[in-house]
Each structure stands twice: as structure tokens, then as C-alpha cells.
PDB file of C-alpha atoms and ligand atoms in Angstrom:
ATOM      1  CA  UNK A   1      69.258  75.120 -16.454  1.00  0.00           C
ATOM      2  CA  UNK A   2      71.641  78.426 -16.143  1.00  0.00           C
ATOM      3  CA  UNK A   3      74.331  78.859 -14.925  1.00  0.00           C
ATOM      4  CA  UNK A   4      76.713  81.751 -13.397  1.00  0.00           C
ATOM      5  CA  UNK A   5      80.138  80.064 -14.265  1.00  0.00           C
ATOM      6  CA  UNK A   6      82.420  77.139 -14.377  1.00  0.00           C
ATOM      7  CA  UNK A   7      85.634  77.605 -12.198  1.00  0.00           C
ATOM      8  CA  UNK A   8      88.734  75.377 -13.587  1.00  0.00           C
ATOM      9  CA  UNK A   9      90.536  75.267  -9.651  1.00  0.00           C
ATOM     10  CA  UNK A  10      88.074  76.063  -6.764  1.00  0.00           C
ATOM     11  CA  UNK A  11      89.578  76.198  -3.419  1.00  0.00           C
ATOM     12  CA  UNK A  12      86.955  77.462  -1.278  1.00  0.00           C
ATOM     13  CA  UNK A  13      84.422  75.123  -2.113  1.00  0.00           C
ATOM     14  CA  UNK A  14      85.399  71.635  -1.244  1.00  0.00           C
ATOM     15  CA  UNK A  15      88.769  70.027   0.181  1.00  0.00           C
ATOM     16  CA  UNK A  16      91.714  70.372  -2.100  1.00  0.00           C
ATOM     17  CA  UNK A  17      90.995  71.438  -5.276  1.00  0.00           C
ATOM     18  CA  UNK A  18      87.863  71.391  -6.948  1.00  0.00           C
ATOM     19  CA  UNK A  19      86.225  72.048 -10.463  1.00  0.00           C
ATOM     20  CA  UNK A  20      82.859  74.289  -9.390  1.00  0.00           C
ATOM     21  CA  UNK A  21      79.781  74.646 -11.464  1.00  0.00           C
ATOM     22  CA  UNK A  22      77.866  77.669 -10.229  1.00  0.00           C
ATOM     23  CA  UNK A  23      74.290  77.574 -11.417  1.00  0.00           C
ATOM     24  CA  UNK A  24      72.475  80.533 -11.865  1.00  0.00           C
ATOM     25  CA  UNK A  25      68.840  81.735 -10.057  1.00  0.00           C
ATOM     26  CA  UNK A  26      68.224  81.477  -6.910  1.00  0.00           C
ATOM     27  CA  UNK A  27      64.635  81.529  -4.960  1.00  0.00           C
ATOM     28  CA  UNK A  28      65.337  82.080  -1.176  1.00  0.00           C
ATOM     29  CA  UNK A  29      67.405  85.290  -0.647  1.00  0.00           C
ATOM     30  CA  UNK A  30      69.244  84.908   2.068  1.00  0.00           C
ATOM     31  CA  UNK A  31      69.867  88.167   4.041  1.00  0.00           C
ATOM     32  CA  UNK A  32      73.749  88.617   3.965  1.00  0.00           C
ATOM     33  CA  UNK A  33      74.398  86.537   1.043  1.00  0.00           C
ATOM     34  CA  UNK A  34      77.748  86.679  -0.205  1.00  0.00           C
ATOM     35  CA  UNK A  35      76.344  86.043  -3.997  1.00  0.00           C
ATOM     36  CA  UNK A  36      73.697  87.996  -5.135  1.00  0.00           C
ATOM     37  CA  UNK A  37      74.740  88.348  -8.433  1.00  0.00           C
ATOM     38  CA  UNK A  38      73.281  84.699  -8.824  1.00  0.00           C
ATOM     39  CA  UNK A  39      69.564  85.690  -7.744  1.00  0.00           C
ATOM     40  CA  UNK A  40      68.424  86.319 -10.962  1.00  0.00           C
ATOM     41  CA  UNK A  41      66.466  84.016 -13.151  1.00  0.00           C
ATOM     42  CA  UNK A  42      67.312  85.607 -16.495  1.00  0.00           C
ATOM     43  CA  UNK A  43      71.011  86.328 -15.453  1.00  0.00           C
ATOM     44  CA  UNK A  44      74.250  83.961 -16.650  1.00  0.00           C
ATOM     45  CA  UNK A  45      73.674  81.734 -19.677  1.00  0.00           C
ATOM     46  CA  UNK A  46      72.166  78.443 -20.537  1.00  0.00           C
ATOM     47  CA  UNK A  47      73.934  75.371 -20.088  1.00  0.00           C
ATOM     48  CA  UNK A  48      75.166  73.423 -23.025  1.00  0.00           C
ATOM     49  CA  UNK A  49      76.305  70.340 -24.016  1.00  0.00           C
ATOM     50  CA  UNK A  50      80.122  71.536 -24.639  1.00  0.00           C
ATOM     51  CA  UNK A  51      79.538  72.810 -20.664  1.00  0.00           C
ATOM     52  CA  UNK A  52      79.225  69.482 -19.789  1.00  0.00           C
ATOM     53  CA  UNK A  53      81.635  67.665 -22.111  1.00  0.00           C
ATOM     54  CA  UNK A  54      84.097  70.324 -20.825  1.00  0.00           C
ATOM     55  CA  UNK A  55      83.181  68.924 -17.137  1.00  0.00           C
ATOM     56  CA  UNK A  56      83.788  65.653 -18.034  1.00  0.00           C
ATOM     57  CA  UNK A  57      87.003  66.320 -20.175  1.00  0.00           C
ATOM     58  CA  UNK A  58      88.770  68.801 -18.263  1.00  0.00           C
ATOM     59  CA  UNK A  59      88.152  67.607 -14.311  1.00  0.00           C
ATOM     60  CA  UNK A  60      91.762  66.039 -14.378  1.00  0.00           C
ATOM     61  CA  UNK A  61      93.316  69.467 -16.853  1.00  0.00           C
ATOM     62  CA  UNK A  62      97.160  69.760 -15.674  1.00  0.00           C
ATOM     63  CA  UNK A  63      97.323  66.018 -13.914  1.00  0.00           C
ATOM     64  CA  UNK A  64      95.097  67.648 -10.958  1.00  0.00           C
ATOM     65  CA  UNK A  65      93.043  65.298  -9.268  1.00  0.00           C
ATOM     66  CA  UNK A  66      89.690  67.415  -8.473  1.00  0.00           C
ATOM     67  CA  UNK A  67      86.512  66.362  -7.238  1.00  0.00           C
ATOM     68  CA  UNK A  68      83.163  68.427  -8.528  1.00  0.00           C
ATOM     69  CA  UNK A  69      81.520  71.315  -6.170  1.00  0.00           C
ATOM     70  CA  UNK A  70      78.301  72.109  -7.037  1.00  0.00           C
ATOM     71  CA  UNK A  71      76.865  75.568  -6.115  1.00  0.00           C
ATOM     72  CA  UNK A  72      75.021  79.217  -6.891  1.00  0.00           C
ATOM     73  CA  UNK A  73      72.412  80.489  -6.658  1.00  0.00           C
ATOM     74  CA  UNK A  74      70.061  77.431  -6.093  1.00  0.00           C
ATOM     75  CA  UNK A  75      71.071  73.971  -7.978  1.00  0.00           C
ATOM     76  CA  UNK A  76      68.403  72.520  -7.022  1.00  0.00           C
ATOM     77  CA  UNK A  77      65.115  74.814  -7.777  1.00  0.00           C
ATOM     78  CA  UNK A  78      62.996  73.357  -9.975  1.00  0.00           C
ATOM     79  CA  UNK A  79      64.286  75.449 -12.910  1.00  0.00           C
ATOM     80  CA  UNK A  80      67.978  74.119 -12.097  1.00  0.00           C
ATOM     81  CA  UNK A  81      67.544  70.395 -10.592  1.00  0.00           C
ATOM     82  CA  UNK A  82      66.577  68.433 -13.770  1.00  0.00           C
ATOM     83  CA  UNK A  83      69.642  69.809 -15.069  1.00  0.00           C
ATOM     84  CA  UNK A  84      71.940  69.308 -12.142  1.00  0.00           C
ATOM     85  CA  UNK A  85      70.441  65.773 -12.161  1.00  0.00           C
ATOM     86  CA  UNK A  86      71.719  64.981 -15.263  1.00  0.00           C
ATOM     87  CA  UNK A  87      75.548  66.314 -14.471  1.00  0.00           C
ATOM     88  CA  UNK A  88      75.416  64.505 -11.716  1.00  0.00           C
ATOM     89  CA  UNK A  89      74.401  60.780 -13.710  1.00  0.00           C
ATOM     90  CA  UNK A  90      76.479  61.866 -16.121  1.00  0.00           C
ATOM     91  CA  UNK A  91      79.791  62.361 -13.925  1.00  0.00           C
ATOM     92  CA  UNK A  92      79.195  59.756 -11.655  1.00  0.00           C
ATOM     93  CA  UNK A  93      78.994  57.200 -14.810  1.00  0.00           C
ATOM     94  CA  UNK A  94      82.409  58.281 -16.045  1.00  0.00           C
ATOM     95  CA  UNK A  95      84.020  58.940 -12.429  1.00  0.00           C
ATOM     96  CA  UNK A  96      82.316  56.779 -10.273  1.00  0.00           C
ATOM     97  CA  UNK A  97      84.994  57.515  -7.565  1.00  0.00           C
ATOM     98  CA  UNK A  98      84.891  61.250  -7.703  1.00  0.00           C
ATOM     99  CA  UNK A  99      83.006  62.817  -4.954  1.00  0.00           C
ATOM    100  CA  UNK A 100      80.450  65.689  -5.643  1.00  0.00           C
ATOM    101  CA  UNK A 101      79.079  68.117  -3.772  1.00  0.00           C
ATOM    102  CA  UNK A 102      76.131  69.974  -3.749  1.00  0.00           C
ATOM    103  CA  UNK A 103      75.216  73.520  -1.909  1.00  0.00           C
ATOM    104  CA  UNK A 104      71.298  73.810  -1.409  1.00  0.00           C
ATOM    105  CA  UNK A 105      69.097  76.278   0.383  1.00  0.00           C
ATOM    106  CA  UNK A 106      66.904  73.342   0.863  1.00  0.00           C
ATOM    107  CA  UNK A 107      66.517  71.439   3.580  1.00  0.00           C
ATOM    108  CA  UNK A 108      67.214  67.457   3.017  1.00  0.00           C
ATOM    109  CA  UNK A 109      63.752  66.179   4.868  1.00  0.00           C
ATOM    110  CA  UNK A 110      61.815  68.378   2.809  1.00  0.00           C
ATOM    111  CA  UNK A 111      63.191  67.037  -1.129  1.00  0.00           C
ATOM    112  CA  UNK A 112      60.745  66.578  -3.775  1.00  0.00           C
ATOM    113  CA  UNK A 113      61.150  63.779  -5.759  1.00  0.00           C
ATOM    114  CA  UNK A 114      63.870  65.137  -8.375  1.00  0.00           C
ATOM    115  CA  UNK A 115      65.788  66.199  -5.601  1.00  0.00           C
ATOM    116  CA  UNK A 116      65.415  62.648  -3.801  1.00  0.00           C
ATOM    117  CA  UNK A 117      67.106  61.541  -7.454  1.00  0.00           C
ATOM    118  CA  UNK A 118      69.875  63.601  -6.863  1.00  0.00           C
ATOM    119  CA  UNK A 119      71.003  62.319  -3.886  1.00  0.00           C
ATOM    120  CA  UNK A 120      71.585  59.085  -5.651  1.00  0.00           C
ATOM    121  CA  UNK A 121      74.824  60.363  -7.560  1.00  0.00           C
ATOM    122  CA  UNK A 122      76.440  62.791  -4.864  1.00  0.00           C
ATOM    123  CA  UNK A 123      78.379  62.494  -1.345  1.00  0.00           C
ATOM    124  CA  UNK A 124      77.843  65.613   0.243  1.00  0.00           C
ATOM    125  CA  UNK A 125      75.252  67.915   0.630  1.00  0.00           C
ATOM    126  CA  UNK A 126      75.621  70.794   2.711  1.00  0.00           C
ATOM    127  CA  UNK A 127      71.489  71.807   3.169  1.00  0.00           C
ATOM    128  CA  UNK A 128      69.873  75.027   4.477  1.00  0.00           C
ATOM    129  CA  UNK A 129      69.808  78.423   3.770  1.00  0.00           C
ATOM    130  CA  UNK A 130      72.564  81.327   4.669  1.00  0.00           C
ATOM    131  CA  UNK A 131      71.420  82.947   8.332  1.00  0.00           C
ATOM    132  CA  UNK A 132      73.306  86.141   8.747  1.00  0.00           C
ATOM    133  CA  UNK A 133      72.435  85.778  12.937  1.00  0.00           C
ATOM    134  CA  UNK A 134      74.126  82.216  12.727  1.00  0.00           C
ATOM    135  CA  UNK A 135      77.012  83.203  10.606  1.00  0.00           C
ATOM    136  CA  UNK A 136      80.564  81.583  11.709  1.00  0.00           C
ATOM    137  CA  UNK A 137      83.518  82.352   9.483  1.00  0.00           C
ATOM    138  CA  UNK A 138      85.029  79.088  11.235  1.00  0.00           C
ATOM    139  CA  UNK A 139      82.850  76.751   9.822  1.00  0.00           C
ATOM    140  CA  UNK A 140      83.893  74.145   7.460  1.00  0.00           C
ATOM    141  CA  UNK A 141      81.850  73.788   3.924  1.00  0.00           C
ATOM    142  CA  UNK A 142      79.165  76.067   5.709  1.00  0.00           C
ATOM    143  CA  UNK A 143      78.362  79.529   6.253  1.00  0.00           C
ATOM    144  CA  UNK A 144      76.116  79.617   9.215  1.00  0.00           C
ATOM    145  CA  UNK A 145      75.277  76.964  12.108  1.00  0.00           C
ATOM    146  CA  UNK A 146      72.335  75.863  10.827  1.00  0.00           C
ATOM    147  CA  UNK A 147      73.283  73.885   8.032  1.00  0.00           C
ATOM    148  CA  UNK A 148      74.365  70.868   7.891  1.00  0.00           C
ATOM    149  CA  UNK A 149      77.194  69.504   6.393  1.00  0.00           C
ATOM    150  CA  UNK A 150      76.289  65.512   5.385  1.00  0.00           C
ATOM    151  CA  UNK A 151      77.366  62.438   4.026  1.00  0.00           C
ATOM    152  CA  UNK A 152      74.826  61.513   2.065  1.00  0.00           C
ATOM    153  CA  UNK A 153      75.674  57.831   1.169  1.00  0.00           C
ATOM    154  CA  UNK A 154      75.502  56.763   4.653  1.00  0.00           C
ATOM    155  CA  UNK A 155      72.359  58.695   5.277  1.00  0.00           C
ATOM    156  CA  UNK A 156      70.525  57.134   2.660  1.00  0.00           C
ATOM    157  CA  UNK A 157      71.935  53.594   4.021  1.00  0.00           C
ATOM    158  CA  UNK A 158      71.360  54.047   6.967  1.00  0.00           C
ATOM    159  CA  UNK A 159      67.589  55.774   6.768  1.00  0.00           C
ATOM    160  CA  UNK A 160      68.483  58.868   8.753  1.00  0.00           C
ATOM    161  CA  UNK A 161      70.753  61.750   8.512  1.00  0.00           C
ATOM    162  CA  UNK A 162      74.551  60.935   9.474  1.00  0.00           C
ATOM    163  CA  UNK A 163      76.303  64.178   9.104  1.00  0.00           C
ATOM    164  CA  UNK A 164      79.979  63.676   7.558  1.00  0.00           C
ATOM    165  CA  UNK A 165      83.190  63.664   9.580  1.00  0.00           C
ATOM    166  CA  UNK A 166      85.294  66.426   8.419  1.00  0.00           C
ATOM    167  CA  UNK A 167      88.104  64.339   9.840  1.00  0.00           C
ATOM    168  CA  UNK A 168      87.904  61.306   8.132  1.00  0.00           C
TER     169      UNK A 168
HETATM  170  S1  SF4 B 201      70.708  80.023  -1.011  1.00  0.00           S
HETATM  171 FE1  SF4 B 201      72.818  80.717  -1.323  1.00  0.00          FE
HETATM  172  S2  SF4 B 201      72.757  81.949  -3.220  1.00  0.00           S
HETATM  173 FE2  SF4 B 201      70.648  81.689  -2.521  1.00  0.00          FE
HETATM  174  S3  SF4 B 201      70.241  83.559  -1.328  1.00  0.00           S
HETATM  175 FE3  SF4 B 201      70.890  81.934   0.110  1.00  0.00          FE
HETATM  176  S4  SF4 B 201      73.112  82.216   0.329  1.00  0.00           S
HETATM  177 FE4  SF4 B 201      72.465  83.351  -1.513  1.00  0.00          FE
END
């Protein structure tokens, strides 16, 4: 897995504050994406096991209680999602309370199988890809209409997809 970069205090991705992983490479450009930098395959650097022991050690840095964003580029391409897969088990073993999130360009219905495993460890997914004719700056967690912002512990409990309620 690459990745782009690991932001400490993320405020735009998530509510409150967040620690973000970016990953790096991503397969679908979307016209008017806002991150092109993290197309490319060869770009950003290889993940490493200080990345992740510096997830796991500095989520709660300062006495601030964040959550984990995950983002990009494409976390869950196949050259990214046995990585991401692995975060996720890992975090969710040490902070089973934490929420994480997860930005894909997929679309949930259509997962293969180590993106079904994914969805074991996280809460939200928001799914789809960027559509510069849907675009609404209004949005919550979500660029443009079509995607979907969902809960994805109720989906998977309840067999279908339950999208979450921002106002809960
Ligand atoms: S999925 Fe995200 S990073 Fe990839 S092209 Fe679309 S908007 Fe950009």
C-alpha cells in the first residue's frame, strides 16, 4: 500500500477532529477532482510499520479524542485494500470504540471480497465516485449527490443499505 500522507488534526474529513490517512493511487479519475496529486500509482511512499504504530500511538496526541478518516486517492483498489484492511483490524482491536471512516470511489453493492472484509472493522463509508454535474458544496461527508453517506454496521445487520443520520 502507498500512501499520500498522514494528517495529525483533520477537520474536513469527519465530525470533530480526526487523524486522516490519505492513501496514495487512485483508478477512477473523477472529472473535477479536488486531489489529483493522489492519481498516481508510483507517487507518495510506502506504508510502514512505524506509519501504523504512529496511528495507533498518536490518535489521542495532546488529550484529543479523534476518530480515524480514511481517504485519497482510492483506499480500497486492489493495490491499497489489503493494506487498508489491516489498519482497519488493527485499530479496531486496540480502539474498538473509535469510529472509522472510509472514502471509496466504489460503489458498496459492487465489493469484492477484500472489500466485503473491510466493512467488518469500519462505521462509515461514504461510496461513489466525485460527479462534477452533481457537485453540492452543502453536502455533508460528500462531494456530489450521488454518493452515499452510510452507516455501515446497521447495513450489514440489517441486510440492506441504511444510510447514516447525520443527526444522530
Ligand atoms: S475517487 Fe476521489 S481521488 Fe479518485 S479521482 Fe475520484 S475524487 Fe479523485
Amino acid at each position: 500500500m502507498r500512501i499520500n500522507k498522514i494528517k495529525d488534526n483533520d477537520i474536513a474529513n469527519g465530525f470533530g477532529i480526526n487523524m486522516s490517512l490519505w492513501t496514495q493511487g487512485c483508478p477512477h479519475c473523477c472529472k473535477g477532482c479536488f486531489n489529483g496529486e493522489t492519481w498516481s500509482f508510483t507517487g507518495g511512499r510506502e506504508f510502514t510499520g512505524d506509519d501504523l504504530n504512529y496511528i495507533l500511538t498518536k490518535i489521542d496526541n495532546h488529550n484529543v479524542k479523534r476518530d480515524l478518516s480514511i481517504l485519497g486517492g482510492e483506499p480500497l483498489c486492489t493495490e491499497n485494500a489489503e493494506g487498508i484492511l489491516q489498519v482497519c483490524k488493527a485499530f479496531k482491536s486496540k480502539y474498538p470504540n473509535k469510529k472509522i471512516y472510509i472514502w471509496t470511489g466504489y460503489v458498496f453493492e459492487n465489493f469484492d471480497e477484500v472489500q466485503k472484509k473491510i466493512l467488518n472493522y469500519i462505521d462509515v463509508l461514504v461510496d461513489g465516485k466525485f460527479e462534477e454535474e452533481n457537485k453540492n458544496l452543502s453536502l455533508i461527508l460528500r462531494g456530489s449527490s450521488n454518493q452515499r453517506v452510510i452507516d455501515v454496521k446497521e447495513t450489514l445487520q440489517r441486510d440492506k443499505i441504511v444510510l447514516l443520520d447525520i443527526n444522530k
